[in-house]
Each structure stands twice: as C-alpha cells, then as structure tokens.
mmCIF file of C-alpha atoms and ligand atoms in Angstrom:
data_model
loop_
_atom_site.group_PDB
_atom_site.id
_atom_site.type_symbol
_atom_site.label_atom_id
_atom_site.label_comp_id
_atom_site.label_asym_id
_atom_site.label_seq_id
_atom_site.Cartn_x
_atom_site.Cartn_y
_atom_site.Cartn_z
ATOM 1 C CA MET A 1 0.000 0.000 0.000
ATOM 2 C CA LYS A 2 1.357 3.451 -0.877
ATOM 3 C CA ARG A 3 1.317 6.320 1.603
ATOM 4 C CA LYS A 4 -1.936 8.100 0.745
ATOM 5 C CA THR A 5 -3.830 4.818 0.373
ATOM 6 C CA LYS A 6 -2.559 3.719 3.777
ATOM 7 C CA LEU A 7 -3.944 6.880 5.380
ATOM 8 C CA ILE A 8 -7.408 5.829 4.197
ATOM 9 C CA HIS A 9 -7.227 2.025 4.270
ATOM 10 C CA GLY A 10 -4.655 1.382 7.033
ATOM 11 C CA GLY A 11 -5.650 0.176 10.495
ATOM 12 C CA ILE A 12 -9.278 -0.888 10.863
ATOM 13 C CA PRO A 13 -11.272 1.025 8.262
ATOM 14 C CA GLY A 14 -14.990 1.232 9.077
ATOM 15 C CA ASP A 15 -17.152 -1.025 11.211
ATOM 16 C CA GLU A 16 -17.510 -4.732 10.416
ATOM 17 C CA ALA A 17 -20.703 -5.105 12.461
ATOM 18 C CA THR A 18 -22.750 -2.525 10.532
ATOM 19 C CA GLY A 19 -20.778 -1.679 7.398
ATOM 20 C CA ALA A 20 -20.416 1.942 8.533
ATOM 21 C CA VAL A 21 -17.510 3.351 6.498
ATOM 22 C CA SER A 22 -16.393 5.568 9.366
ATOM 23 C CA VAL A 23 -15.263 3.925 12.615
ATOM 24 C CA PRO A 24 -18.032 4.530 15.201
ATOM 25 C CA ILE A 25 -17.336 6.466 18.379
ATOM 26 C CA TYR A 26 -17.615 3.767 21.050
ATOM 27 C CA GLN A 27 -18.544 6.066 23.906
ATOM 28 C CA VAL A 28 -18.367 3.346 26.527
ATOM 29 C CA SER A 29 -16.407 2.493 29.651
ATOM 30 C CA THR A 30 -17.152 -1.210 30.230
ATOM 31 C CA TYR A 31 -18.207 -4.309 28.256
ATOM 32 C CA LYS A 32 -20.568 -7.208 28.994
ATOM 33 C CA GLN A 33 -18.856 -10.511 29.744
ATOM 34 C CA ASP A 34 -20.690 -13.731 28.796
ATOM 35 C CA ALA A 35 -19.009 -15.525 31.691
ATOM 36 C CA VAL A 36 -16.174 -14.426 33.941
ATOM 37 C CA GLY A 37 -13.288 -13.567 31.620
ATOM 38 C CA VAL A 38 -15.263 -14.514 28.472
ATOM 39 C CA HIS A 39 -15.634 -11.419 26.280
ATOM 40 C CA LYS A 40 -15.144 -10.057 22.774
ATOM 41 C CA GLY A 41 -11.695 -8.601 23.428
ATOM 42 C CA TYR A 42 -12.753 -5.572 25.461
ATOM 43 C CA GLU A 43 -13.255 -5.445 29.235
ATOM 44 C CA TYR A 44 -12.744 -1.842 30.289
ATOM 45 C CA SER A 45 -11.921 1.216 28.162
ATOM 46 C CA ARG A 46 -8.705 2.217 29.947
ATOM 47 C CA THR A 47 -7.322 -1.165 28.883
ATOM 48 C CA GLY A 48 -8.826 -1.019 25.390
ATOM 49 C CA ASN A 49 -11.575 0.808 23.472
ATOM 50 C CA PRO A 50 -12.583 -0.048 19.875
ATOM 51 C CA THR A 51 -12.368 3.551 18.571
ATOM 52 C CA ARG A 52 -8.999 4.094 20.224
ATOM 53 C CA PHE A 53 -7.848 0.680 18.955
ATOM 54 C CA ALA A 54 -8.783 1.629 15.377
ATOM 55 C CA LEU A 55 -6.594 4.735 15.730
ATOM 56 C CA GLU A 56 -3.784 2.730 17.346
ATOM 57 C CA GLU A 57 -3.851 0.203 14.495
ATOM 58 C CA LEU A 58 -3.792 3.021 11.948
ATOM 59 C CA VAL A 59 -0.762 4.810 13.436
ATOM 60 C CA LYS A 60 0.991 1.457 13.855
ATOM 61 C CA ASP A 61 0.598 0.878 10.104
ATOM 62 C CA LEU A 62 1.703 4.429 9.235
ATOM 63 C CA GLU A 63 4.860 4.239 11.362
ATOM 64 C CA GLU A 64 5.509 0.614 10.310
ATOM 65 C CA GLY A 65 5.811 -0.602 13.903
ATOM 66 C CA THR A 66 4.447 -3.521 15.921
ATOM 67 C CA ARG A 67 1.859 -1.701 18.020
ATOM 68 C CA GLY A 68 0.410 1.774 18.482
ATOM 69 C CA PHE A 69 -0.817 3.548 21.619
ATOM 70 C CA ALA A 70 -2.935 6.683 21.928
ATOM 71 C CA PHE A 71 -2.617 9.064 24.871
ATOM 72 C CA GLY A 72 -4.445 12.127 26.169
ATOM 73 C CA SER A 73 -1.617 14.463 25.045
ATOM 74 C CA GLY A 74 1.856 14.435 23.560
ATOM 75 C CA MET A 75 3.266 14.922 27.061
ATOM 76 C CA ALA A 76 1.328 11.883 28.348
ATOM 77 C CA ALA A 77 2.926 9.916 25.491
ATOM 78 C CA VAL A 78 6.429 11.187 26.367
ATOM 79 C CA THR A 79 5.856 10.393 30.051
ATOM 80 C CA ALA A 80 4.597 6.874 29.303
ATOM 81 C CA VAL A 81 7.737 6.178 27.261
ATOM 82 C CA MET A 82 9.908 7.464 30.139
ATOM 83 C CA MET A 83 8.028 5.126 32.497
ATOM 84 C CA LEU A 84 9.783 2.252 30.719
ATOM 85 C CA PHE A 85 12.840 3.342 32.742
ATOM 86 C CA SER A 86 13.619 3.045 36.447
ATOM 87 C CA ALA A 87 15.375 5.036 39.132
ATOM 88 C CA GLY A 88 19.104 5.172 38.336
ATOM 89 C CA ASP A 89 18.599 4.850 34.570
ATOM 90 C CA HIS A 90 20.091 7.534 32.329
ATOM 91 C CA VAL A 91 18.732 8.979 29.076
ATOM 92 C CA ILE A 92 20.493 11.176 26.477
ATOM 93 C CA LEU A 93 18.319 13.780 24.740
ATOM 94 C CA THR A 94 18.548 16.335 21.933
ATOM 95 C CA ASP A 95 19.590 19.673 23.496
ATOM 96 C CA ASP A 96 16.831 21.715 21.861
ATOM 97 C CA VAL A 97 14.170 19.169 22.729
ATOM 98 C CA TYR A 98 10.539 20.394 23.034
ATOM 99 C CA GLY A 99 10.208 22.628 26.140
ATOM 100 C CA GLY A 100 7.566 20.429 27.775
ATOM 101 C CA THR A 101 9.795 17.384 27.372
ATOM 102 C CA TYR A 102 12.710 19.282 28.929
ATOM 103 C CA ARG A 103 10.426 20.276 31.807
ATOM 104 C CA VAL A 104 9.045 16.818 32.578
ATOM 105 C CA ILE A 105 12.564 15.319 32.457
ATOM 106 C CA THR A 106 14.266 17.976 34.595
ATOM 107 C CA LYS A 107 11.473 18.870 37.026
ATOM 108 C CA VAL A 108 9.298 15.748 37.397
ATOM 109 C CA LEU A 109 11.104 12.576 36.316
ATOM 110 C CA ASN A 110 14.294 13.710 38.077
ATOM 111 C CA ARG A 111 12.330 13.349 41.322
ATOM 112 C CA ILE A 112 11.976 9.619 40.740
ATOM 113 C CA GLY A 113 15.642 9.210 39.865
ATOM 114 C CA ILE A 114 15.656 9.182 36.067
ATOM 115 C CA GLU A 115 18.881 10.902 35.006
ATOM 116 C CA ALA A 116 19.312 12.881 31.788
ATOM 117 C CA THR A 117 21.999 14.570 29.695
ATOM 118 C CA PHE A 118 21.170 17.001 26.877
ATOM 119 C CA VAL A 119 23.576 17.099 23.925
ATOM 120 C CA ASP A 120 23.653 18.291 20.330
ATOM 121 C CA THR A 121 22.554 15.018 18.725
ATOM 122 C CA THR A 122 23.499 16.280 15.252
ATOM 123 C CA ASN A 123 27.048 15.565 16.480
ATOM 124 C CA LEU A 124 27.349 11.821 17.164
ATOM 125 C CA GLU A 125 30.697 12.318 18.919
ATOM 126 C CA GLU A 126 28.883 14.343 21.580
ATOM 127 C CA VAL A 127 26.295 11.594 21.921
ATOM 128 C CA LYS A 128 29.034 8.952 22.287
ATOM 129 C CA GLY A 129 30.763 11.064 24.916
ATOM 130 C CA ALA A 130 27.594 11.209 26.994
ATOM 131 C CA ILE A 131 26.981 7.443 27.110
ATOM 132 C CA ARG A 132 27.406 5.991 30.612
ATOM 133 C CA GLU A 133 27.110 2.531 32.081
ATOM 134 C CA ASN A 134 23.512 3.219 33.134
ATOM 135 C CA THR A 135 22.408 4.862 29.853
ATOM 136 C CA LYS A 136 19.264 3.201 28.564
ATOM 137 C CA ALA A 137 18.042 5.414 25.729
ATOM 138 C CA LEU A 138 18.855 8.020 23.137
ATOM 139 C CA TYR A 139 15.896 10.375 22.645
ATOM 140 C CA ILE A 140 15.945 12.585 19.586
ATOM 141 C CA GLU A 141 13.782 15.081 17.771
ATOM 142 C CA THR A 142 14.440 15.635 14.103
ATOM 143 C CA PRO A 143 13.919 18.257 12.815
ATOM 144 C CA THR A 144 13.994 20.250 16.055
ATOM 145 C CA ASN A 145 12.096 23.278 17.236
ATOM 146 C CA PRO A 146 12.664 26.137 16.437
ATOM 147 C CA LEU A 147 16.037 25.747 14.658
ATOM 148 C CA LEU A 148 15.088 22.758 12.465
ATOM 149 C CA LYS A 149 18.306 20.874 13.226
ATOM 150 C CA VAL A 150 18.399 17.399 11.660
ATOM 151 C CA THR A 151 19.851 14.316 13.384
ATOM 152 C CA ASP A 152 21.013 11.266 11.414
ATOM 153 C CA LEU A 153 18.464 8.510 12.131
ATOM 154 C CA LYS A 154 20.434 5.567 10.709
ATOM 155 C CA ALA A 155 23.692 6.552 12.407
ATOM 156 C CA SER A 156 21.849 7.161 15.711
ATOM 157 C CA ALA A 157 20.177 3.749 15.431
ATOM 158 C CA ALA A 158 23.534 2.067 14.795
ATOM 159 C CA LEU A 159 25.118 3.823 17.794
ATOM 160 C CA ALA A 160 22.128 2.944 19.977
ATOM 161 C CA LYS A 161 22.311 -0.714 18.973
ATOM 162 C CA GLU A 162 26.040 -0.880 19.630
ATOM 163 C CA HIS A 163 25.513 0.395 23.188
ATOM 164 C CA ASN A 164 22.267 -1.453 23.839
ATOM 165 C CA LEU A 165 20.188 1.735 24.051
ATOM 166 C CA LEU A 166 16.619 2.258 22.907
ATOM 167 C CA LEU A 167 16.354 4.861 20.156
ATOM 168 C CA VAL A 168 13.286 7.036 20.765
ATOM 169 C CA VAL A 169 12.269 9.558 18.082
ATOM 170 C CA ASP A 170 9.765 12.383 18.489
ATOM 171 C CA ASN A 171 8.413 12.465 14.911
ATOM 172 C CA THR A 172 5.925 15.322 15.452
ATOM 173 C CA PHE A 173 7.506 17.727 12.935
ATOM 174 C CA SER A 174 7.919 15.290 10.019
ATOM 175 C CA THR A 175 4.951 12.933 10.530
ATOM 176 C CA PRO A 176 4.999 9.396 9.106
ATOM 177 C CA TYR A 177 3.958 10.879 5.750
ATOM 178 C CA TRP A 178 7.522 12.184 5.295
ATOM 179 C CA GLN A 179 9.613 10.163 7.728
ATOM 180 C CA THR A 180 9.296 6.709 9.343
ATOM 181 C CA PRO A 181 12.085 6.406 11.944
ATOM 182 C CA ILE A 182 11.349 2.727 12.682
ATOM 183 C CA THR A 183 12.375 1.858 9.109
ATOM 184 C CA HIS A 184 15.733 3.553 9.896
ATOM 185 C CA GLY A 185 16.191 1.457 13.045
ATOM 186 C CA ALA A 186 14.347 3.370 15.799
ATOM 187 C CA ASP A 187 12.671 1.349 18.568
ATOM 188 C CA ILE A 188 10.014 3.868 19.585
ATOM 189 C CA VAL A 189 8.360 6.728 17.718
ATOM 190 C CA LEU A 190 6.167 9.261 19.444
ATOM 191 C CA HIS A 191 4.044 12.228 18.466
ATOM 192 C CA SER A 192 2.215 15.181 19.728
ATOM 193 C CA ALA A 193 -0.808 14.275 17.586
ATOM 194 C CA THR A 194 -2.151 17.702 18.570
ATOM 195 C CA LYS A 195 -0.044 19.023 15.675
ATOM 196 C CA TYR A 196 0.031 17.617 12.096
ATOM 197 C CA LEU A 197 -1.697 14.271 12.746
ATOM 198 C CA GLY A 198 -4.824 16.011 14.053
ATOM 199 C CA GLY A 199 -4.121 18.976 11.812
ATOM 200 C CA HIS A 200 -7.124 21.169 12.623
ATOM 201 C CA SER A 201 -6.297 22.751 16.021
ATOM 202 C CA ASP A 202 -9.226 20.918 17.595
ATOM 203 C CA VAL A 203 -7.729 18.044 19.600
ATOM 204 C CA VAL A 204 -4.919 17.452 22.116
ATOM 205 C CA ALA A 205 -3.500 13.934 21.796
ATOM 206 C CA GLY A 206 -0.337 11.836 21.868
ATOM 207 C CA ILE A 207 0.795 8.737 19.988
ATOM 208 C CA VAL A 208 3.477 6.117 20.622
ATOM 209 C CA VAL A 209 4.408 3.354 18.173
ATOM 210 C CA VAL A 210 6.883 0.675 19.210
ATOM 211 C CA GLN A 211 8.885 -1.936 17.325
ATOM 212 C CA GLY A 212 8.897 -5.494 18.690
ATOM 213 C CA GLU A 213 6.514 -7.559 20.833
ATOM 214 C CA ALA A 214 8.481 -7.141 24.066
ATOM 215 C CA LEU A 215 8.292 -3.333 23.936
ATOM 216 C CA ALA A 216 4.642 -3.538 22.846
ATOM 217 C CA GLU A 217 3.795 -5.519 25.959
ATOM 218 C CA GLU A 218 5.817 -3.272 28.245
ATOM 219 C CA LEU A 219 4.238 -0.113 26.869
ATOM 220 C CA HIS A 220 0.727 -1.524 27.034
ATOM 221 C CA PHE A 221 1.416 -2.405 30.658
ATOM 222 C CA VAL A 222 2.492 1.207 31.325
ATOM 223 C CA GLN A 223 -0.471 2.673 29.382
ATOM 224 C CA ASN A 224 -2.983 0.526 31.243
ATOM 225 C CA SER A 225 -1.273 1.047 34.626
ATOM 226 C CA THR A 226 -0.816 4.824 34.450
ATOM 227 C CA GLY A 227 -4.034 5.441 32.496
ATOM 228 C CA GLY A 228 -3.304 8.537 30.392
ATOM 229 C CA VAL A 229 -5.419 7.186 27.513
ATOM 230 C CA LEU A 230 -7.124 9.120 24.706
ATOM 231 C CA GLY A 231 -10.929 9.199 24.821
ATOM 232 C CA PRO A 232 -13.110 7.811 21.999
ATOM 233 C CA GLN A 233 -14.270 11.226 20.680
ATOM 234 C CA ASP A 234 -10.720 12.505 20.341
ATOM 235 C CA SER A 235 -9.583 9.174 18.865
ATOM 236 C CA TRP A 236 -12.255 9.576 16.188
ATOM 237 C CA LEU A 237 -11.180 13.173 15.469
ATOM 238 C CA LEU A 238 -7.613 11.979 14.972
ATOM 239 C CA ILE A 239 -8.672 9.200 12.599
ATOM 240 C CA ARG A 240 -10.567 11.809 10.608
ATOM 241 C CA GLY A 241 -7.627 14.218 10.601
ATOM 242 C CA ILE A 242 -5.186 11.518 9.490
ATOM 243 C CA LYS A 243 -7.246 10.700 6.371
ATOM 244 C CA THR A 244 -6.126 14.025 4.845
ATOM 245 C CA LEU A 245 -2.569 14.004 6.263
ATOM 246 C CA GLY A 246 -1.085 13.400 2.795
ATOM 247 C CA LEU A 247 -3.027 16.212 1.127
ATOM 248 C CA ARG A 248 -2.189 18.564 3.966
ATOM 249 C CA MET A 249 1.521 17.714 4.141
ATOM 250 C CA GLU A 250 1.880 18.205 0.374
ATOM 251 C CA ALA A 251 0.110 21.562 0.643
ATOM 252 C CA HIS A 252 2.224 22.654 3.662
ATOM 253 C CA GLU A 253 5.341 21.658 1.719
ATOM 254 C CA ALA A 254 4.444 23.553 -1.450
ATOM 255 C CA ASN A 255 3.477 26.705 0.463
ATOM 256 C CA THR A 256 6.588 26.557 2.631
ATOM 257 C CA LYS A 257 8.900 26.339 -0.397
ATOM 258 C CA LYS A 258 7.297 29.476 -1.876
ATOM 259 C CA ILE A 259 7.478 31.367 1.413
ATOM 260 C CA VAL A 260 11.123 30.403 1.974
ATOM 261 C CA ASP A 261 11.919 31.630 -1.555
ATOM 262 C CA PHE A 262 10.277 34.947 -0.742
ATOM 263 C CA LEU A 263 12.037 35.262 2.640
ATOM 264 C CA SER A 264 15.428 34.394 1.088
ATOM 265 C CA ASN A 265 15.141 37.407 -1.199
ATOM 266 C CA HIS A 266 13.843 39.906 1.357
ATOM 267 C CA PRO A 267 16.392 42.450 2.701
ATOM 268 C CA ALA A 268 14.756 42.585 6.180
ATOM 269 C CA VAL A 269 15.290 38.847 6.724
ATOM 270 C CA GLY A 270 18.580 37.486 8.054
ATOM 271 C CA LYS A 271 19.279 33.839 8.764
ATOM 272 C CA ILE A 272 16.565 31.369 7.719
ATOM 273 C CA HIS A 273 16.302 27.936 9.341
ATOM 274 C CA TYR A 274 14.693 25.419 6.983
ATOM 275 C CA PRO A 275 16.066 21.957 6.085
ATOM 276 C CA GLY A 276 14.963 22.429 2.450
ATOM 277 C CA LEU A 277 17.516 25.211 1.918
ATOM 278 C CA ALA A 278 20.781 24.090 0.298
ATOM 279 C CA SER A 279 22.568 26.257 2.907
ATOM 280 C CA HIS A 280 21.037 24.303 5.827
ATOM 281 C CA PRO A 281 23.902 22.381 7.531
ATOM 282 C CA GLN A 282 22.075 19.036 7.288
ATOM 283 C CA HIS A 283 20.264 19.613 3.979
ATOM 284 C CA GLU A 284 21.791 16.545 2.274
ATOM 285 C CA LEU A 285 21.025 14.324 5.263
ATOM 286 C CA ALA A 286 17.447 15.632 5.433
ATOM 287 C CA LYS A 287 16.967 14.626 1.796
ATOM 288 C CA THR A 288 18.098 11.062 2.463
ATOM 289 C CA GLN A 289 15.919 10.326 5.505
ATOM 290 C CA ALA A 290 12.707 12.283 4.877
ATOM 291 C CA GLY A 291 10.492 12.665 1.827
ATOM 292 C CA GLY A 292 9.706 16.307 2.611
ATOM 293 C CA PHE A 293 11.126 19.167 4.665
ATOM 294 C CA GLY A 294 7.927 20.080 6.502
ATOM 295 C CA GLY A 295 6.031 23.274 7.100
ATOM 296 C CA MET A 296 8.065 24.830 9.913
ATOM 297 C CA VAL A 297 10.448 27.726 9.267
ATOM 298 C CA SER A 298 12.187 30.186 11.541
ATOM 299 C CA PHE A 299 13.951 33.350 10.444
ATOM 300 C CA ASP A 300 15.773 36.260 12.013
ATOM 301 C CA VAL A 301 14.537 39.816 11.549
ATOM 302 C CA GLY A 302 17.350 41.394 13.589
ATOM 303 C CA SER A 303 15.731 42.554 16.825
ATOM 304 C CA LYS A 304 13.017 41.895 19.350
ATOM 305 C CA GLU A 305 11.295 45.157 18.328
ATOM 306 C CA LYS A 306 11.197 44.225 14.650
ATOM 307 C CA ALA A 307 9.990 40.714 15.452
ATOM 308 C CA GLU A 308 7.199 42.081 17.648
ATOM 309 C CA SER A 309 6.187 44.513 14.929
ATOM 310 C CA VAL A 310 5.968 41.687 12.346
ATOM 311 C CA LEU A 311 3.760 39.715 14.724
ATOM 312 C CA GLN A 312 1.516 42.758 15.228
ATOM 313 C CA GLN A 313 1.135 43.445 11.497
ATOM 314 C CA VAL A 314 0.303 40.001 10.092
ATOM 315 C CA LYS A 315 -3.347 39.230 9.462
ATOM 316 C CA TYR A 316 -3.426 35.654 8.109
ATOM 317 C CA PHE A 317 -0.790 34.326 10.515
ATOM 318 C CA THR A 318 -2.356 33.858 13.934
ATOM 319 C CA LEU A 319 -0.137 34.724 16.909
ATOM 320 C CA ALA A 320 -0.275 31.458 18.852
ATOM 321 C CA GLU A 321 1.767 28.580 20.200
ATOM 322 C CA SER A 322 1.354 25.137 18.631
ATOM 323 C CA LEU A 323 1.884 24.213 14.983
ATOM 324 C CA GLY A 324 0.938 21.830 12.234
ATOM 325 C CA ALA A 325 -2.648 22.827 11.560
ATOM 326 C CA VAL A 326 -4.415 24.073 8.428
ATOM 327 C CA GLU A 327 -4.148 27.710 9.543
ATOM 328 C CA SER A 328 -0.806 29.523 9.537
ATOM 329 C CA LEU A 329 0.595 30.409 12.939
ATOM 330 C CA ILE A 330 3.393 32.752 13.992
ATOM 331 C CA SER A 331 5.355 33.003 17.245
ATOM 332 C CA LEU A 332 8.444 34.415 18.921
ATOM 333 C CA PRO A 333 10.341 31.442 20.416
ATOM 334 C CA ALA A 334 12.538 33.588 22.717
ATOM 335 C CA GLN A 335 9.481 35.060 24.432
ATOM 336 C CA MET A 336 7.011 32.209 24.060
ATOM 337 C CA THR A 337 7.905 28.513 23.678
ATOM 338 C CA HIS A 338 11.530 28.968 24.804
ATOM 339 C CA ALA A 339 11.117 31.738 27.390
ATOM 340 C CA SER A 340 12.060 29.379 30.240
ATOM 341 C CA ILE A 341 15.554 28.877 28.770
ATOM 342 C CA PRO A 342 18.050 31.402 30.242
ATOM 343 C CA ALA A 343 18.925 34.254 27.814
ATOM 344 C CA ASP A 344 22.631 33.337 27.481
ATOM 345 C CA ARG A 345 21.783 29.708 26.783
ATOM 346 C CA ARG A 346 19.266 30.855 24.136
ATOM 347 C CA GLN A 347 21.981 32.952 22.463
ATOM 348 C CA GLU A 348 24.303 29.927 22.526
ATOM 349 C CA LEU A 349 21.667 27.763 20.838
ATOM 350 C CA GLY A 350 20.913 30.458 18.258
ATOM 351 C CA ILE A 351 17.414 31.278 19.499
ATOM 352 C CA THR A 352 17.872 35.034 19.086
ATOM 353 C CA ASP A 353 15.415 37.737 20.222
ATOM 354 C CA GLY A 354 14.649 38.537 16.582
ATOM 355 C CA LEU A 355 13.842 34.934 15.658
ATOM 356 C CA VAL A 356 10.337 34.514 14.251
ATOM 357 C CA ARG A 357 8.856 31.028 13.885
ATOM 358 C CA ILE A 358 6.066 30.252 11.445
ATOM 359 C CA SER A 359 3.959 27.157 10.981
ATOM 360 C CA VAL A 360 2.870 27.434 7.366
ATOM 361 C CA GLY A 361 -0.774 26.526 6.812
ATOM 362 C CA ILE A 362 -2.592 25.488 3.673
ATOM 363 C CA GLU A 363 -4.052 28.872 2.656
ATOM 364 C CA ASP A 364 -3.113 30.319 -0.763
ATOM 365 C CA ALA A 365 0.644 30.966 -0.735
ATOM 366 C CA GLU A 366 0.130 34.312 -2.529
ATOM 367 C CA ASP A 367 -1.933 35.625 0.390
ATOM 368 C CA LEU A 368 0.570 34.404 2.969
ATOM 369 C CA ILE A 369 3.481 35.987 1.103
ATOM 370 C CA GLU A 370 1.678 39.283 0.631
ATOM 371 C CA ASP A 371 0.873 39.249 4.350
ATOM 372 C CA LEU A 372 4.505 38.644 5.385
ATOM 373 C CA LYS A 373 5.683 41.291 2.905
ATOM 374 C CA GLN A 374 3.446 44.021 4.315
ATOM 375 C CA ALA A 375 4.360 42.999 7.886
ATOM 376 C CA LEU A 376 8.114 43.070 7.158
ATOM 377 C CA GLU A 377 7.852 46.436 5.421
ATOM 378 C CA ALA A 378 5.470 48.171 7.848
HETATM 379 C C1 LIG B 1 3.664 19.979 21.185
HETATM 380 C C2 LIG B 1 4.794 19.040 21.248
HETATM 381 C C3 LIG B 1 4.891 18.074 22.274
HETATM 382 C C4 LIG B 1 3.896 17.992 23.405
HETATM 383 O O1 LIG B 1 2.626 17.595 22.952
HETATM 384 P P1 LIG B 1 1.231 18.051 23.615
HETATM 385 O O2 LIG B 1 0.237 17.407 22.708
HETATM 386 O O3 LIG B 1 1.198 19.544 23.591
HETATM 387 O O4 LIG B 1 1.208 17.507 24.994
HETATM 388 C C5 LIG B 1 5.953 17.175 22.223
HETATM 389 N N1 LIG B 1 6.880 17.239 21.238
HETATM 390 C C6 LIG B 1 6.828 18.161 20.255
HETATM 391 C C7 LIG B 1 7.889 18.185 19.201
HETATM 392 C C8 LIG B 1 5.793 19.092 20.223
HETATM 393 O O5 LIG B 1 5.757 20.015 19.253
#
C-alpha cells in the first residue's frame, strides 16, 4: 500500500458489524462478559476501546511498527515512554528538545531518579561522549524546534544498537507521511498528535508506536497502569484528521517552499532555518531520511522590536503557540515557547530575540506571502 492509500485504508477502516464506512465512536467504559473472563476482546476502556484501537492500528501501520498507543496528550505519550525506565537509569536527549519534554525530564522525572543529559545530537561524537554505564536510551527530535536541526536517524540507530540503548524519536515535525524512523532502526516513535496528525487545532492527543513484541507488551502495561489514555471522541477526530494528512503535508510543503523563496530574497530577513535550503547544515542528510522538509520555518529579523512589529502586522498568521494545523501560525520562540531557557543559553543555541517562527498553513501561498511582505515592510 502506498502512503496516501494507507492513510485511508490502514488500520481498521470502518465497522464490520454494521458496514459503517467511518469507525463509530464507542462512547463506553465497560463491556458485557458472557461468563467471567469470556468477552469479545474488550473489558474496560482504559485497557482497550474499539475507537482508540482503530486509531492505534492506523498509526501502527503508518509508522511501520508492531503496536500503536494513543494518549491524552503528547506529554502523556512522552511520560509513558519514560516510564519504561527506572530510578538510576540515564537517558540522552537532543539539546533543543521540546520545552515540555525538557520540563518533565528535569522537574518531574528527576524526582523519581531518572537521570538525563542534553547534547547536540546532530554531532554523534557528543552523543558517544555522553553514554554511561547506566544509559538506557537516546531520545531525539528531528527536525527540532525552532532551529530545524536534523539528526542522522540511521547513524543514531547504529550507535544505539552498539551500546544497547533504545532509540526514541519524536516524529511530530515530520509525521509518518515524510519520515518513518522505525524503518531507519528506531525502537520507539512518538508524536504530539495535537499538531500535524490532528491537523485542525481541535484536539490534544499523543501517539506512541513501538517496534517489537516485548516493547509492545511493556508499553501496554504502562499505558494501562498509568491510564493517560485518549478518549473515543478525540480518537475519532484523529482518525478523521489523518485521512487528509497526505493532502495537507503536500500543501504545507508547497506553500513553505514558496514562502522560503520569498524570505530568502527579502532584505529585512537574516538567517533562515529550513532543512529544504541548500545552505542548511544538514540539507543533504534531510533529503536522504525524509520525503519532505515540513512546514516549519524560523527566520531572524534582527531585533526583538522588529519581530514584535511583524507579529503585530500580520493578518493571516495567527499569533499562537502550537503548529501543524491548516491555519498559519506565527510566534516568537525567545518570548514564548523557549522563554524558560536562560537568555545566554538561548543565544548559545541560536534562538535570538529577533527569531520569528512560522507554521505554514494550507491557505493560498500568494496571500501568505503578501501578508509577510506588508508585515516586514510596515
Ligand atoms: C507539542 C509538542 C509536544 C507535546 O505535545 P502536547 O500534545 O502539547 O502535549 C511534544 N513534542 C513536540 C515536538 C511538540 O511540538
């Protein structure tokens, strides 16, 4: 099955019992047993729900793993994966990992003894240098937020295997439409499905897909024990969103290319971070491991004042956190998503005060470009 077909026909399409072509919303908590322990595969909806299962089967197929799991948010998904580890275990993470992931690792999971080191995972020597005797996992995001740094999936998988580490990949920015980390050797893929998978800014959800039966069993045990599951309504919304993932990702891609072209030729724009640019440090690598470069771009307009003025002037770009939906969004990482990082550390990472981040939507590119032009020139 090719990619767009899989989005429609992957998982469990429709309802066998009635022929309904859309999976029904099984708004139910418990299931009748014919005798003690004799049932049709469902006992209680924390453990398993047919609508959630249809979604879990679908994302499993998309990410080419063994089993999928749906959670109440991306952070619940991240936390469930971290619950595979125990006190005294050590994890290595991408240094510009999503802020919420940084927070749960350094302010919550540290309390139960899970140790972490943050390194630039685009440099495998740094990763190697951080491996200890108790290291259990390498956790990467590629591309990252907001600098769109790209980490080598195959090389990371090889290093992880050599040192007996699990390779965990947050695939939120690329989606399985462009990038399937398990096919490059990853053990676990996770998503904030709130972003591109849902795609319409109307649901908060998380996804985990694992490779191998042993991990599938362990993660199901964690999901059922800790209980951060996705409800049936939101599972249904995600299934619906995923049907158009291919159309949306192609549209995001085409619009982003046009916008990056425009930005590259505008005198008010300095450095542009986008893996599709030949000048991006990992452009060649990005081409080999992903089918598209995605719809996220960040660019420097020189100062905090200029950046704030651009944000004030735009009319089609909504000033908001989040990303990956049909509408274009704009934000200032230094003051919004990355405000909790100390100023000198932000400078070190390259998250300057004049850095503007956009999530390119699927509106007409001409309107988006005209909007950015008037905002940059106001
Ligand atoms: C948003 C996001 C998360 C967290 O997901 P929520 O659905 O907001 O809990 C994790 N990773 C990345 C890359 C994200 O963008």
